[in-house]
Amino acid sequence: MRLARPEDGERFGELLALATEAIEQPYIDGVTSGRCGEWLLDGLSKGGEALTEPLVRAAAGGRLQDGALALSLPLVAEDRDGTLAGALLALPPGTVVKTVREAGYEQHALLAMLKYVKIKGLAVDDGARGRGLGGALLKRCAEIYWQLDFMLLFGEFEIERALGPYYARHGFTVLNPDQTTDVGFVLTGRPIALGAGPGEQLFFRWK
């Protein structure tokens, strides 16, 4: 397990496409340019508090998307022969940030980017399945964000893919399609509901 390198960009995108078509191109380009996850690396070496100042500066300069890119985590699983067999992308949850802001808690929106993270895509190559690579990627993802003092990992999957038992085995709570969970109280003192999109189910795990 390791962070994706610039030379991994194309293969990283191909693997994630196995899981979802919703990966935004700037994150793939960010891997290729070496910008994806750069603040996380700083945080791991200097402490989680090192993430706050650059995020505030980015927000003040109207570069919040750059901040989201720098706070994202592109992980890959490398096979014995050096080929990439699995990939995971986690990133700040734009929907949660927007919901917190629209609920009237503008000052807490940036905090949400430093406490909550969405697993946007997890995929393992067909020929490498059954070897625990997906679980290892999830475990490493949690370890990194917990070390940086994040509080919540969550994601969504399409109902027809029936991945509930898989995520439950890896320590996540899986909600029914019509269920929500509160993500607002720990940030604002007021409840803010988070649920999955149409045709999807939500899975989440608190630190």
GROMACS .gro file of C-alpha atoms in nm:
model
  207
    1MET     CA    1   0.000   0.000   0.000
    2ARG     CA    2   0.134   0.344  -0.088
    3LEU     CA    3   0.038   0.688  -0.208
    4ALA     CA    4  -0.012   0.716  -0.581
    5ARG     CA    5   0.281   0.873  -0.766
    6PRO     CA    6   0.267   1.103  -1.069
    7GLU     CA    7   0.349   0.815  -1.303
    8ASP     CA    8   0.047   0.623  -1.165
    9GLY     CA    9  -0.210   0.879  -1.278
   10GLU     CA   10  -0.346   0.697  -1.584
   11ARG     CA   11  -0.366   0.354  -1.419
   12PHE     CA   12  -0.510   0.509  -1.103
   13GLY     CA   13  -0.794   0.657  -1.308
   14GLU     CA   14  -0.854   0.329  -1.492
   15LEU     CA   15  -0.889   0.138  -1.166
   16LEU     CA   16  -1.125   0.387  -1.006
   17ALA     CA   17  -1.342   0.377  -1.318
   18LEU     CA   18  -1.419   0.015  -1.224
   19ALA     CA   19  -1.594   0.145  -0.911
   20THR     CA   20  -1.753   0.472  -1.019
   21GLU     CA   21  -1.789   0.709  -1.309
   22ALA     CA   22  -1.811   1.005  -1.071
   23ILE     CA   23  -1.439   1.069  -1.021
   24GLU     CA   24  -1.368   1.429  -1.117
   25GLN     CA   25  -1.080   1.471  -1.360
   26PRO     CA   26  -0.895   1.729  -1.145
   27TYR     CA   27  -0.822   1.456  -0.891
   28ILE     CA   28  -0.669   1.230  -1.156
   29ASP     CA   29  -0.474   1.527  -1.291
   30GLY     CA   30  -0.372   1.605  -0.932
   31VAL     CA   31  -0.211   1.264  -0.898
   32THR     CA   32  -0.020   1.319  -1.223
   33SER     CA   33   0.100   1.662  -1.109
   34GLY     CA   34   0.191   1.543  -0.759
   35ARG     CA   35  -0.052   1.787  -0.593
   36CYS     CA   36  -0.309   1.534  -0.477
   37GLY     CA   37  -0.259   1.475  -0.105
   38GLU     CA   38   0.036   1.711  -0.058
   39TRP     CA   39  -0.106   1.870   0.260
   40LEU     CA   40  -0.171   1.527   0.408
   41LEU     CA   41   0.197   1.444   0.370
   42ASP     CA   42   0.286   1.767   0.551
   43GLY     CA   43   0.038   1.683   0.824
   44LEU     CA   44   0.180   1.336   0.874
   45SER     CA   45   0.527   1.478   0.927
   46LYS     CA   46   0.434   1.794   1.121
   47GLY     CA   47   0.104   1.704   1.288
   48GLY     CA   48  -0.262   1.748   1.194
   49GLU     CA   49  -0.261   2.114   1.296
   50ALA     CA   50  -0.039   2.182   0.992
   51LEU     CA   51  -0.349   2.143   0.772
   52THR     CA   52  -0.542   2.435   0.916
   53GLU     CA   53  -0.332   2.733   0.806
   54PRO     CA   54  -0.303   2.641   0.437
   55LEU     CA   55  -0.674   2.563   0.419
   56VAL     CA   56  -0.765   2.902   0.567
   57ARG     CA   57  -0.532   3.073   0.319
   58ALA     CA   58  -0.681   2.881   0.028
   59ALA     CA   59  -1.035   2.972   0.135
   60ALA     CA   60  -0.943   3.338   0.175
   61GLY     CA   61  -0.793   3.338  -0.172
   62GLY     CA   62  -1.090   3.169  -0.336
   63ARG     CA   63  -0.890   2.850  -0.396
   64LEU     CA   64  -1.095   2.606  -0.193
   65GLN     CA   65  -1.087   2.347  -0.473
   66ASP     CA   66  -0.708   2.349  -0.452
   67GLY     CA   67  -0.744   2.284  -0.080
   68ALA     CA   68  -0.976   1.990  -0.143
   69LEU     CA   69  -0.720   1.844  -0.382
   70ALA     CA   70  -0.436   1.883  -0.132
   71LEU     CA   71  -0.645   1.716   0.142
   72SER     CA   72  -0.743   1.417  -0.073
   73LEU     CA   73  -0.582   1.075  -0.040
   74PRO     CA   74  -0.490   0.869  -0.349
   75LEU     CA   75  -0.385   0.521  -0.236
   76VAL     CA   76  -0.277   0.229  -0.452
   77ALA     CA   77  -0.206  -0.139  -0.396
   78GLU     CA   78   0.099  -0.255  -0.587
   79ASP     CA   79   0.127  -0.617  -0.700
   80ARG     CA   80   0.445  -0.822  -0.667
   81ASP     CA   81   0.544  -0.743  -1.026
   82GLY     CA   82   0.500  -0.369  -0.972
   83THR     CA   83   0.164  -0.332  -1.146
   84LEU     CA   84  -0.117  -0.147  -0.969
   85ALA     CA   85  -0.393  -0.387  -0.866
   86GLY     CA   86  -0.608  -0.162  -0.648
   87ALA     CA   87  -0.689   0.203  -0.586
   88LEU     CA   88  -0.874   0.418  -0.336
   89LEU     CA   89  -0.955   0.788  -0.349
   90ALA     CA   90  -1.075   0.974  -0.040
   91LEU     CA   91  -1.148   1.346  -0.039
   92PRO     CA   92  -1.317   1.627   0.155
   93PRO     CA   93  -1.696   1.587   0.136
   94GLY     CA   94  -1.822   1.879  -0.071
   95THR     CA   95  -2.186   1.793  -0.004
   96VAL     CA   96  -2.136   1.802   0.373
   97VAL     CA   97  -1.943   2.131   0.353
   98LYS     CA   98  -2.223   2.282   0.145
   99THR     CA   99  -2.493   2.148   0.381
  100VAL     CA  100  -2.319   2.289   0.688
  101ARG     CA  101  -2.282   2.626   0.515
  102GLU     CA  102  -2.647   2.632   0.402
  103ALA     CA  103  -2.756   2.546   0.757
  104GLY     CA  104  -2.609   2.879   0.864
  105TYR     CA  105  -2.278   2.758   1.005
  106GLU     CA  106  -2.035   2.924   0.768
  107GLN     CA  107  -1.758   2.923   1.029
  108HIS     CA  108  -1.786   2.544   1.060
  109ALA     CA  109  -1.770   2.464   0.688
  110LEU     CA  110  -1.390   2.463   0.675
  111LEU     CA  111  -1.379   2.257   0.992
  112ALA     CA  112  -1.586   1.993   0.815
  113MET     CA  113  -1.306   1.963   0.557
  114LEU     CA  114  -1.061   1.887   0.838
  115LYS     CA  115  -1.280   1.640   1.026
  116TYR     CA  116  -1.485   1.449   0.768
  117VAL     CA  117  -1.368   1.259   0.461
  118LYS     CA  118  -1.554   1.075   0.187
  119ILE     CA  119  -1.431   0.755   0.028
  120LYS     CA  120  -1.510   0.846  -0.329
  121GLY     CA  121  -1.396   0.527  -0.495
  122LEU     CA  122  -1.245   0.188  -0.408
  123ALA     CA  123  -1.157  -0.066  -0.676
  124VAL     CA  124  -0.950  -0.380  -0.720
  125ASP     CA  125  -0.856  -0.526  -1.056
  126ASP     CA  126  -1.060  -0.835  -1.147
  127GLY     CA  127  -0.752  -1.057  -1.148
  128ALA     CA  128  -0.648  -0.951  -0.799
  129ARG     CA  129  -0.976  -0.990  -0.613
  130GLY     CA  130  -1.009  -1.221  -0.316
  131ARG     CA  131  -0.667  -1.131  -0.176
  132GLY     CA  132  -0.777  -0.866   0.074
  133LEU     CA  133  -0.645  -0.566  -0.119
  134GLY     CA  134  -0.965  -0.364  -0.083
  135GLY     CA  135  -0.973  -0.420   0.292
  136ALA     CA  136  -0.606  -0.326   0.320
  137LEU     CA  137  -0.670  -0.002   0.132
  138LEU     CA  138  -0.962   0.083   0.361
  139LYS     CA  139  -0.753   0.009   0.670
  140ARG     CA  140  -0.463   0.226   0.553
  141CYS     CA  141  -0.703   0.507   0.462
  142ALA     CA  142  -0.850   0.505   0.812
  143GLU     CA  143  -0.506   0.493   0.975
  144ILE     CA  144  -0.387   0.800   0.788
  145TYR     CA  145  -0.694   1.014   0.853
  146TRP     CA  146  -0.722   0.907   1.217
  147GLN     CA  147  -0.357   1.003   1.266
  148LEU     CA  148  -0.444   1.349   1.130
  149ASP     CA  149  -0.734   1.384   1.378
  150PHE     CA  150  -1.017   1.337   1.129
  151MET     CA  151  -1.334   1.201   1.287
  152LEU     CA  152  -1.554   1.045   1.019
  153LEU     CA  153  -1.507   0.830   0.709
  154PHE     CA  154  -1.808   0.768   0.488
  155GLY     CA  155  -1.906   0.675   0.137
  156GLU     CA  156  -2.186   0.552  -0.085
  157PHE     CA  157  -2.241   0.255  -0.311
  158GLU     CA  158  -2.511   0.172  -0.564
  159ILE     CA  159  -2.783  -0.045  -0.412
  160GLU     CA  160  -2.764  -0.310  -0.683
  161ARG     CA  161  -2.397  -0.372  -0.605
  162ALA     CA  162  -2.500  -0.510  -0.262
  163LEU     CA  163  -2.177  -0.406  -0.090
  164GLY     CA  164  -2.331  -0.364   0.254
  165PRO     CA  165  -2.188  -0.688   0.401
  166TYR     CA  166  -1.843  -0.603   0.263
  167TYR     CA  167  -1.824  -0.263   0.431
  168ALA     CA  168  -1.981  -0.401   0.750
  169ARG     CA  169  -1.700  -0.659   0.770
  170HIS     CA  170  -1.452  -0.374   0.763
  171GLY     CA  171  -1.604  -0.190   1.056
  172PHE     CA  172  -1.848   0.044   0.882
  173THR     CA  173  -2.213   0.100   0.969
  174VAL     CA  174  -2.428   0.054   0.659
  175LEU     CA  175  -2.762   0.236   0.640
  176ASN     CA  176  -3.072   0.137   0.448
  177PRO     CA  177  -3.140   0.354   0.141
  178ASP     CA  178  -3.393   0.575   0.321
  179GLN     CA  179  -3.189   0.623   0.639
  180THR     CA  180  -2.971   0.916   0.743
  181THR     CA  181  -2.715   0.978   1.015
  182ASP     CA  182  -2.630   1.299   1.199
  183VAL     CA  183  -2.303   1.469   1.108
  184GLY     CA  184  -2.377   1.814   1.242
  185PHE     CA  185  -2.393   1.791   1.618
  186VAL     CA  186  -2.020   1.735   1.678
  187LEU     CA  187  -1.942   2.039   1.460
  188THR     CA  188  -2.220   2.284   1.539
  189GLY     CA  189  -2.415   2.152   1.836
  190ARG     CA  190  -2.714   2.110   1.605
  191PRO     CA  191  -2.817   1.796   1.409
  192ILE     CA  192  -2.749   1.790   1.034
  193ALA     CA  193  -2.863   1.478   0.849
  194LEU     CA  194  -2.648   1.296   0.594
  195GLY     CA  195  -2.795   1.035   0.363
  196ALA     CA  196  -2.711   0.864   0.037
  197GLY     CA  197  -2.813   0.986  -0.306
  198PRO     CA  198  -3.092   0.827  -0.513
  199GLY     CA  199  -3.029   0.457  -0.573
  200GLU     CA  200  -2.741   0.445  -0.323
  201GLN     CA  201  -2.665   0.340   0.033
  202LEU     CA  202  -2.450   0.518   0.287
  203PHE     CA  203  -2.173   0.357   0.491
  204PHE     CA  204  -1.980   0.538   0.763
  205ARG     CA  205  -1.736   0.493   1.049
  206TRP     CA  206  -1.651   0.729   1.335
  207LYS     CA  207  -1.304   0.734   1.487
   0.00000   0.00000   0.00000
